[in-house]
Short mmCIF file of C-alpha atoms in Angstrom, two decimals:
data_model
loop_
_atom_site.label_atom_id
_atom_site.label_comp_id
_atom_site.label_asym_id
_atom_site.label_seq_id
_atom_site.Cartn_x
_atom_site.Cartn_y
_atom_site.Cartn_z
CA MET A 1 74.68 96.08 106.02
CA SER A 2 76.13 92.84 105.77
CA LEU A 3 80.53 92.88 107.57
CA VAL A 4 82.54 95.06 105.81
CA GLU A 5 86.16 93.96 106.43
CA GLU A 6 88.13 91.32 108.32
CA ILE A 7 91.19 92.80 110.08
CA ALA A 8 93.79 90.43 111.56
CA TYR A 9 95.40 91.46 114.88
CA GLU A 10 98.92 91.74 115.06
CA THR A 11 100.99 89.60 117.46
CA PRO A 12 104.69 88.63 118.68
CA GLU A 13 105.32 85.78 115.92
CA HIS A 14 105.40 82.87 118.54
CA GLU A 15 102.10 84.23 119.22
CA ARG A 16 100.24 84.61 115.82
CA GLU A 17 98.80 81.32 115.58
CA LEU A 18 97.05 81.33 119.15
CA ALA A 19 95.51 85.04 118.80
CA ALA A 20 94.75 84.72 115.35
CA ILE A 21 91.80 87.47 116.02
CA ARG A 22 89.70 88.67 113.23
CA LEU A 23 88.11 92.17 113.91
CA LYS A 24 84.24 91.90 112.27
CA VAL A 25 82.92 95.28 111.48
CA TYR A 26 79.32 95.62 111.87
CA PRO A 27 78.11 99.42 111.66
CA GLY A 28 75.84 100.67 113.93
CA GLN A 29 76.62 98.31 116.38
CA ARG A 30 79.10 98.37 120.10
CA ARG A 31 81.80 95.89 119.74
CA PHE A 32 82.21 92.04 121.29
CA LEU A 33 85.53 91.42 122.63
CA GLN A 34 86.40 87.68 123.11
CA GLN A 35 89.61 85.66 123.63
CA PRO A 36 90.39 82.24 122.26
CA THR A 37 90.12 79.33 124.43
CA THR A 38 93.97 78.45 124.16
CA PRO A 39 94.98 78.98 127.76
CA GLU A 40 98.46 79.97 126.72
CA LEU A 41 97.73 82.95 125.28
CA PRO A 42 98.01 85.55 127.58
CA ARG A 43 95.97 88.28 128.20
CA ARG A 44 96.25 91.50 126.53
CA ARG A 45 95.19 94.90 127.64
CA LEU A 46 93.74 96.75 124.63
CA SER A 47 93.04 100.53 124.70
CA GLY A 48 91.08 102.59 122.41
CA GLY A 49 90.23 106.26 123.02
CA GLU A 50 89.68 107.56 126.88
CA ARG A 51 88.90 103.68 128.32
CA SER A 52 91.28 100.93 128.54
CA TYR A 53 89.54 96.71 128.34
CA TRP A 54 91.47 93.68 128.80
CA LEU A 55 91.33 90.88 126.10
CA GLN A 56 89.83 87.83 127.80
CA ARG A 57 87.60 85.32 127.34
CA THR A 58 84.02 86.47 128.29
CA PRO A 59 82.48 89.15 125.91
CA VAL A 60 83.28 92.87 126.36
CA ARG A 61 81.45 95.87 125.15
CA CYS A 62 83.73 98.53 123.99
CA THR A 63 82.97 101.78 122.52
CA ALA A 64 86.45 103.09 121.54
CA TYR A 65 87.19 102.90 117.49
CA PRO A 66 90.87 102.03 117.40
CA ILE A 67 92.17 99.34 119.41
CA PHE A 68 96.15 98.67 120.18
CA GLY A 69 98.20 95.81 121.52
CA ALA A 70 100.55 96.34 124.27
CA ASP A 71 103.06 95.00 121.73
CA GLY A 72 102.70 97.73 119.14
CA GLY A 73 100.44 95.78 116.83
CA SER A 74 97.27 98.02 116.18
CA ALA A 75 94.02 98.01 113.97
CA HIS A 76 92.17 100.82 113.53
CA ILE A 77 88.11 100.37 113.18
CA PRO A 78 86.72 102.56 110.86
CA GLY A 79 83.18 100.89 111.19
CA GLU A 80 80.95 102.08 113.99
CA GLY A 81 80.89 98.58 115.69
CA LEU A 82 82.31 95.21 115.72
CA GLU A 83 82.97 92.14 116.99
CA LEU A 84 86.19 90.08 118.43
CA LEU A 85 86.27 86.67 117.50
CA CYS A 86 89.38 84.64 117.90
CA GLY A 87 90.53 82.08 115.93
CA ALA A 88 89.21 81.99 112.43
CA ALA A 89 86.97 79.05 113.46
CA ALA A 90 85.24 81.33 116.16
CA ALA A 91 82.06 81.40 114.85
CA GLU A 92 82.44 77.96 113.84
CA ALA A 93 83.78 76.35 116.50
CA ALA A 94 80.72 78.26 118.85
CA ALA A 95 77.86 77.19 116.35
CA ALA A 96 79.34 73.42 116.87
CA GLY A 97 79.46 73.94 120.86
CA HIS A 98 83.43 73.44 121.11
CA LEU A 99 83.32 77.25 122.61
CA ALA A 100 82.47 76.07 126.46
CA GLY A 101 82.58 78.28 129.20
CA ALA A 102 86.39 79.84 130.22
CA PRO A 103 87.90 79.24 133.78
CA GLU A 104 86.94 82.30 136.21
CA ALA A 105 87.89 85.50 135.53
CA GLU A 106 91.36 86.71 136.97
CA GLN A 107 91.56 89.40 139.59
CA ARG A 108 91.45 92.51 137.46
CA SER A 109 93.05 95.14 139.60
CA GLU A 110 93.35 97.67 136.58
CA VAL A 111 89.78 97.18 134.78
CA ASP A 112 87.62 100.15 134.76
CA SER A 113 85.11 101.09 137.21
CA ASP A 114 82.56 99.95 135.94
CA SER A 115 84.01 96.57 134.35
CA ASP A 116 81.14 94.61 135.91
CA GLN A 117 78.93 96.95 133.91
CA GLU A 118 80.73 95.85 130.95
CA THR A 119 80.84 92.60 131.09
CA GLU A 120 77.13 91.85 131.85
CA GLY A 121 75.76 89.06 129.73
CA ILE A 122 77.89 86.60 129.54
CA HIS A 123 77.18 83.71 127.69
CA GLY A 124 77.22 80.21 127.85
CA PRO A 125 77.83 77.47 125.59
CA GLY A 126 73.82 78.02 124.34
CA GLU A 127 73.41 81.09 124.05
CA LEU A 128 76.58 81.29 121.81
CA VAL A 129 75.43 78.61 119.47
CA LYS A 130 71.82 81.13 119.34
CA ASP A 131 74.02 84.05 119.17
CA THR A 132 76.53 82.82 116.30
CA LEU A 133 73.13 81.73 114.80
CA TYR A 134 71.64 85.16 114.38
CA LEU A 135 74.38 86.75 112.93
CA ARG A 136 75.05 84.35 110.36
CA SER A 137 71.43 85.34 109.92
CA CYS A 138 71.57 88.70 110.17
CA GLN A 139 75.19 88.54 107.33
CA ALA A 140 73.08 86.33 104.35
CA HIS A 141 70.17 88.64 105.32
CA ARG A 142 72.62 92.07 104.98
CA VAL A 143 71.14 93.68 108.02
CA VAL A 144 73.28 95.33 111.56
CA PRO A 145 72.53 92.75 113.80
CA ALA A 146 70.02 94.38 117.15
CA SER A 147 72.82 94.30 120.25
CA CYS A 148 69.95 93.68 122.98
CA PHE A 149 69.54 90.16 121.52
CA LEU A 150 72.98 89.61 121.79
CA ARG A 151 72.48 90.36 125.50
CA GLN A 152 69.60 88.55 126.22
CA GLY A 153 71.47 85.40 127.08
CA SER A 154 68.94 83.35 128.74
CA ALA A 155 66.26 85.96 129.73
CA PRO A 156 62.66 85.43 129.13
CA GLU A 157 61.45 88.70 127.57
CA LEU A 158 63.79 89.77 124.89
CA ASN A 159 62.51 93.58 124.22
CA LEU A 160 63.03 95.15 120.90
CA ARG A 161 60.75 97.76 120.33
CA HIS A 162 61.89 101.06 118.36
CA ARG A 163 64.50 98.87 116.78
CA GLY A 164 63.97 99.72 113.06
CA LEU A 165 64.02 96.47 112.34
CA GLY A 166 62.20 96.52 108.75
CA PRO A 167 61.01 92.97 106.51
CA GLN A 168 64.68 92.13 106.71
CA GLY A 169 65.62 92.44 109.91
CA ALA A 170 62.30 90.65 111.22
CA ARG A 171 63.51 87.57 108.53
CA ALA A 172 66.83 87.90 110.46
CA LEU A 173 65.43 87.51 113.39
CA ALA A 174 63.49 84.64 112.66
CA PHE A 175 65.76 81.92 111.95
CA ALA A 176 67.67 83.11 115.37
CA LEU A 177 63.93 82.40 116.95
CA ASN A 178 63.80 79.14 115.86
CA SER A 179 66.70 77.83 118.01
CA ASN A 180 66.17 79.66 121.13
CA PRO A 181 63.98 78.15 124.05
CA TYR A 182 64.47 81.15 126.66
CA VAL A 183 61.97 83.66 124.85
CA LYS A 184 59.05 83.65 126.80
CA ARG A 185 58.02 87.59 125.86
CA LEU A 186 58.73 88.71 122.80
CA ASP A 187 58.05 92.56 122.29
CA LEU A 188 58.32 94.15 118.12
CA ARG A 189 56.28 96.74 118.96
CA ASP A 190 57.51 100.07 116.52
CA ASN A 191 59.64 98.03 113.80
CA GLY A 192 57.90 98.38 110.29
CA LEU A 193 57.58 95.09 109.91
CA CYS A 194 54.93 95.36 107.27
CA GLU A 195 53.07 92.99 105.45
CA ALA A 196 57.16 90.83 104.30
CA GLY A 197 58.16 91.12 107.95
CA ALA A 198 54.59 89.84 110.00
CA GLU A 199 54.74 86.50 106.99
CA ALA A 200 58.61 86.32 108.22
CA LEU A 201 57.90 85.98 111.80
CA ALA A 202 54.62 83.92 111.34
CA GLY A 203 56.76 80.87 111.00
CA ALA A 204 58.51 81.18 114.06
CA LEU A 205 55.42 81.93 116.04
CA SER A 206 53.83 78.91 114.56
CA LYS A 207 56.88 76.58 115.69
CA SER A 208 57.50 78.26 119.29
CA SER A 209 57.49 76.04 122.20
CA SER A 210 58.20 78.96 124.43
CA ILE A 211 56.48 82.41 123.29
CA CYS A 212 53.62 82.70 124.85
CA ASP A 213 53.24 86.91 124.57
CA VAL A 214 53.91 88.81 121.80
CA ASP A 215 53.52 92.40 120.61
CA LEU A 216 53.68 93.35 117.50
CA SER A 217 51.77 96.63 117.78
CA GLU A 218 52.52 99.76 115.43
CA ASN A 219 54.43 97.80 112.61
CA GLN A 220 52.05 98.48 109.50
CA LEU A 221 50.95 94.81 109.25
CA GLY A 222 47.72 95.19 107.14
CA ALA A 223 45.36 92.74 106.14
CA VAL A 224 47.98 90.95 104.99
CA GLY A 225 50.14 90.77 107.66
CA ALA A 226 47.34 89.83 110.32
CA GLN A 227 46.43 86.89 107.93
CA ALA A 228 49.74 85.26 108.41
CA VAL A 229 49.86 85.93 112.67
CA CYS A 230 46.89 84.96 112.86
CA ALA A 231 46.82 81.84 110.92
CA ALA A 232 50.60 81.22 112.53
CA LEU A 233 48.79 81.55 116.39
CA MET A 234 45.91 79.21 115.75
CA VAL A 235 48.29 76.29 115.37
CA ASN A 236 50.72 77.72 118.16
CA PRO A 237 48.41 76.80 121.24
CA THR A 238 51.21 78.22 124.10
CA MET A 239 50.09 81.42 122.86
CA GLN A 240 48.14 83.95 125.46
CA LYS A 241 48.64 87.18 125.26
CA ILE A 242 49.17 88.87 121.38
CA GLN A 243 49.09 93.02 120.98
CA LEU A 244 48.01 94.07 117.57
CA ALA A 245 47.72 97.73 118.24
CA GLY A 246 47.70 100.31 115.32
CA ASN A 247 48.45 98.15 112.69
CA GLY A 248 45.76 99.73 110.59
CA LEU A 249 43.38 96.53 110.99
CA ASP A 250 40.05 97.14 108.42
CA GLU A 251 37.24 94.76 107.74
CA GLN A 252 39.41 92.99 105.15
CA ALA A 253 41.54 91.80 108.56
CA ALA A 254 37.99 91.23 110.42
CA PRO A 255 37.63 87.63 109.37
CA TYR A 256 41.30 86.50 110.09
CA LEU A 257 40.79 88.26 113.59
CA ALA A 258 37.54 86.60 113.89
CA GLU A 259 38.97 83.05 112.95
CA LEU A 260 41.57 83.27 115.58
CA LEU A 261 39.19 83.93 118.02
CA LEU A 262 36.82 81.07 117.13
CA ALA A 263 39.85 78.90 117.13
CA HIS A 264 42.40 79.36 119.41
CA THR A 265 40.68 78.81 122.78
CA GLY A 266 44.18 79.04 124.69
CA LEU A 267 44.57 82.66 124.09
CA LYS A 268 43.70 84.95 127.42
CA SER A 269 43.97 88.92 126.18
CA LEU A 270 44.04 90.37 122.71
CA ASP A 271 44.69 93.65 121.75
CA LEU A 272 43.42 95.83 118.40
CA SER A 273 43.23 99.36 119.69
CA TYR A 274 43.73 101.61 117.71
CA ASN A 275 42.86 100.20 114.47
CA GLN A 276 40.12 100.82 111.40
CA LEU A 277 37.71 97.93 112.68
CA ASN A 278 34.21 99.55 111.52
CA ASP A 279 30.69 98.47 111.84
CA GLN A 280 31.23 95.75 109.36
CA ALA A 281 34.19 94.35 110.88
CA GLY A 282 31.89 94.45 113.90
CA GLU A 283 29.04 92.42 112.06
CA MET A 284 32.18 89.61 112.03
CA LEU A 285 33.50 89.76 115.31
CA GLY A 286 30.28 90.26 117.08
CA PRO A 287 29.73 85.99 116.62
CA ALA A 288 33.27 85.45 116.84
CA LEU A 289 33.81 87.09 120.09
CA ALA A 290 29.96 85.25 121.21
CA GLU A 291 31.50 81.82 120.14
CA ASN A 292 34.66 82.08 121.78
CA THR A 293 35.94 80.38 124.86
CA GLY A 294 39.39 81.35 126.88
CA LEU A 295 39.42 84.61 125.76
CA THR A 296 39.51 87.23 129.40
CA GLU A 297 40.86 90.60 128.16
CA LEU A 298 40.06 92.12 125.25
CA ASN A 299 40.97 96.28 124.37
CA ILE A 300 39.63 97.80 120.68
CA ASN A 301 39.28 100.88 122.42
CA TRP A 302 39.99 104.09 119.59
CA ASN A 303 38.30 101.86 116.35
CA HIS A 304 35.30 102.92 114.31
CA LEU A 305 32.84 100.41 115.71
CA ARG A 306 29.11 101.81 115.39
CA GLY A 307 25.50 101.72 113.68
CA PRO A 308 24.69 98.00 113.13
CA GLY A 309 27.96 97.03 114.05
CA ALA A 310 28.31 98.12 117.43
CA VAL A 311 25.27 96.29 117.91
CA ALA A 312 26.23 93.11 117.07
CA PHE A 313 29.11 93.33 118.82
CA ALA A 314 27.84 94.16 122.24
CA ARG A 315 25.09 91.22 121.65
CA ALA A 316 28.29 88.89 122.01
CA LEU A 317 28.36 89.39 125.69
CA GLU A 318 24.91 87.80 125.94
CA ALA A 319 26.66 84.62 124.62
CA ASN A 320 30.29 84.80 126.09
CA ILE A 321 30.90 83.54 129.33
CA PHE A 322 34.76 83.90 129.22
CA LEU A 323 35.89 87.97 128.90
CA ARG A 324 35.70 89.38 132.18
CA VAL A 325 37.81 93.08 131.04
CA LEU A 326 36.24 94.60 127.81
CA ASP A 327 37.41 98.07 126.65
CA ILE A 328 35.39 99.65 124.16
CA SER A 329 36.09 103.30 124.69
CA TYR A 330 36.47 105.56 121.83
CA ASN A 331 34.41 104.10 119.52
CA GLY A 332 30.63 105.03 118.13
CA PHE A 333 28.05 102.83 120.07
CA GLY A 334 25.75 105.56 120.64
CA ASP A 335 22.76 104.78 121.63
CA PRO A 336 21.96 101.67 120.21
CA GLY A 337 24.61 99.98 120.99
CA ALA A 338 24.40 101.46 124.84
CA SER A 339 20.62 98.95 124.74
CA ALA A 340 22.64 96.64 123.57
CA VAL A 341 24.78 96.26 125.76
CA GLY A 342 22.48 96.95 128.51
CA GLU A 343 20.47 94.48 127.19
CA ALA A 344 24.05 91.73 127.46
CA LEU A 345 24.31 92.61 131.05
CA LYS A 346 20.89 91.08 132.28
CA THR A 347 22.15 87.82 131.61
CA ASN A 348 25.94 87.81 131.17
CA ASN A 349 27.74 86.95 134.86
CA VAL A 350 31.22 87.15 133.85
CA LEU A 351 32.16 90.57 133.23
CA GLU A 352 33.97 92.69 135.66
CA GLU A 353 35.54 95.65 134.01
CA LEU A 354 33.51 97.57 131.14
CA ASN A 355 35.55 100.75 129.50
CA MET A 356 32.38 102.82 127.53
CA SER A 357 34.04 106.31 127.24
CA ASN A 358 33.70 108.54 124.69
CA ASN A 359 31.00 106.55 122.63
CA ARG A 360 28.55 109.31 121.57
CA ILE A 361 26.33 107.65 124.22
CA SER A 362 22.95 110.45 125.16
CA ALA A 363 20.89 110.34 128.17
CA VAL A 364 18.56 107.96 126.03
CA GLY A 365 21.27 105.12 125.74
CA ALA A 366 22.46 105.92 129.62
CA LEU A 367 19.07 104.46 131.01
CA SER A 368 19.09 101.87 128.22
CA LEU A 369 22.04 100.58 130.08
CA GLY A 370 20.90 101.50 133.07
CA LEU A 371 18.26 98.42 132.79
CA GLY A 372 21.17 95.90 132.84
CA LEU A 373 22.58 97.53 135.77
CA ARG A 374 19.70 96.72 137.84
CA VAL A 375 20.26 93.02 137.68
CA ASN A 376 24.14 92.64 137.68
CA GLN A 377 25.81 91.51 139.90
CA THR A 378 28.99 90.84 138.53
CA LEU A 379 30.44 93.74 136.96
CA ARG A 380 32.93 96.09 139.34
CA MET A 381 33.69 98.50 137.23
CA LEU A 382 32.18 100.45 134.69
CA VAL A 383 33.63 103.95 132.81
CA MET A 384 31.17 106.59 130.80
CA SER A 385 33.45 109.57 131.14
CA ARG A 386 33.16 111.79 128.09
CA ASN A 387 29.79 111.23 127.00
CA PRO A 388 26.91 113.58 126.16
CA MET A 389 24.93 112.34 128.74
CA ARG A 390 24.76 115.32 130.88
CA GLY A 391 23.74 115.21 134.30
CA GLU A 392 20.44 113.33 133.83
CA GLY A 393 22.50 110.29 132.57
CA CYS A 394 24.14 109.49 134.92
CA PHE A 395 21.58 110.36 137.37
CA GLY A 396 19.30 107.55 135.85
CA VAL A 397 22.82 104.84 135.48
CA LEU A 398 23.25 106.07 139.65
CA LYS A 399 19.75 105.17 140.38
CA SER A 400 20.06 101.59 138.67
CA VAL A 401 22.60 101.06 141.10
CA ARG A 402 20.85 101.99 143.51
CA ASP A 403 17.83 99.66 143.29
CA ASN A 404 20.49 96.88 142.69
CA PRO A 405 20.92 95.41 146.35
CA GLY A 406 23.30 93.07 144.01
CA SER A 407 25.74 95.06 142.44
CA ALA A 408 28.95 94.47 142.75
CA LEU A 409 30.40 98.13 141.52
CA GLU A 410 32.80 99.42 143.13
CA LEU A 411 33.56 102.25 140.45
CA LEU A 412 31.32 104.47 138.21
CA ASP A 413 33.12 106.61 136.67
CA PHE A 414 30.90 110.18 135.14
CA SER A 415 34.18 111.72 134.82
CA ASP A 416 34.20 115.28 133.39
CA ILE A 417 30.14 115.05 133.08
CA GLN A 418 28.77 117.92 135.19
CA VAL A 419 26.19 116.60 137.84
CA ASP A 420 23.65 118.55 139.84
CA ARG A 421 23.02 118.83 143.24
CA GLU A 422 20.25 115.72 142.21
CA PHE A 423 22.77 114.10 141.15
CA ASP A 424 25.13 114.37 145.03
CA ASP A 425 22.30 113.36 147.01
CA LEU A 426 21.50 110.63 145.24
CA ALA A 427 25.61 109.59 145.40
CA ILE A 428 24.86 109.94 149.23
CA SER A 429 22.43 107.52 150.00
CA VAL A 430 23.87 104.86 147.16
CA LYS A 431 26.87 105.15 149.50
CA ALA A 432 24.99 104.47 152.31
CA ILE A 433 23.93 100.87 150.86
CA LEU A 434 27.34 99.99 148.78
CA PRO A 435 30.02 101.49 150.71
CA ALA A 436 32.84 100.15 148.92
CA LEU A 437 31.39 102.15 145.10
CA TYR A 438 33.77 105.11 143.77
CA ILE A 439 31.38 107.37 142.02
CA LYS A 440 34.10 109.74 140.10
CA THR A 441 32.29 113.17 137.69
CA ALA A 442 33.63 115.94 137.15
CA ALA A 443 33.43 117.44 140.48
CA HIS A 444 34.81 114.60 142.77
CA ARG A 445 37.78 112.97 141.45
CA VAL A 446 38.03 110.73 143.89
CA GLU A 447 41.29 107.86 143.98
CA TYR A 448 40.04 104.58 142.95
CA LYS A 449 42.71 101.51 143.71
CA ARG A 450 41.99 98.67 141.88
CA LEU A 451 42.74 95.40 144.44
CA ALA A 452 45.34 92.90 142.40
CA SER A 453 43.42 89.84 141.50
CA SER A 454 44.17 86.87 140.01
CA LEU A 455 42.97 88.82 136.50
CA HIS A 456 45.64 91.44 137.14
CA PRO A 457 48.59 89.65 138.26
CA VAL A 458 51.74 91.46 138.98
CA PRO A 459 53.63 91.46 135.59
CA THR A 460 56.75 89.44 135.70
CA GLY A 461 57.37 88.41 132.11
CA VAL A 462 57.51 85.10 132.30
CA CYS A 463 54.14 83.11 131.39
CA PRO A 464 53.15 80.55 133.23
#
């Protein structure tokens, strides 16, 4: 929606030039008040609904609809929100850098007890320019501005998830991001961006020198959207983490994802979970992952990797020398895929965490996987829960671990799989050899605390 009206705030005759305030109404948005830079204008108390606010230089959010002046002048605001800009050229002055920082605020004994909360997010000159450009872009694209963007200031994380931006909102945001040097992490999860929104954002992502972490999950991007995003990321070496979960990506999107894996050496983390990547996609992604240099964490759970595609994907682990965390749970690797993973573990000396839960792996596949565990010395976590491998398969895997004195395993997860007394006896003997090993089964739900490391740093929202 565009600005629906402008209302002149009435003041006494001798102050009218100084206080020509425009009220810009944005349906669905909160109001922002700002006093003109002229020091001659005394601050005015405004009241609306049950609360009162002082009109001053710093932005103040208010929620009441009618605004009344102390001198009797009034304006009734019909929209759900508004922005007050002082002077007819306030926005233009802000864009030109004329709205400098305001002087220190006066002591305000009459202001509400929550005035600190109401005045949070005070902007400096650079941020005023950024916000003004965003508001103009929203007006041009006829969309409601996102208040989170206006409150962001110079914070490194911009969280706009679940805001319903849509393609038009993405276009407005993309224009503003081009001039925003502050954002390092951009969260746009669940905004209905679709293909058009992805194409609009691609331009901003390709040019940004600050954004290094993007979440575009659950946005119905499809293959066309994936193509636009991948093309943008390939020319931006700054990007380190991208989340594309739940976007309906299938075999048609796989070539673009494979090209991204081959071309982008700076990308460290990729989330492709909850998509529709099938065996054909696996045959394309596998060779690309084998040649990838840089990716350390890949999440591809809840897809349709099975058959030859699962085998091709698993074989990539034989050649890849960077990947340290891999989640392939809730696919259909089956026994052939488990056997391929076992072969890869014989030579792979970098993978540390592997989740293969719910992959239709029987006791036969578990025994094949165990052949790799007999020699692997880097894997620390192996999750195989919810597979139809029964106690026989669990026993075979644990026996392989026992036969490997150099095993680095800290967690062996067989959750929701019933085991017998023979397995329990073997577990006791293995614990004597590997005292740091945690073993989970349906009957033994131990608590494993993963130690902090450089691989899993404490999240700060700021890229290095």
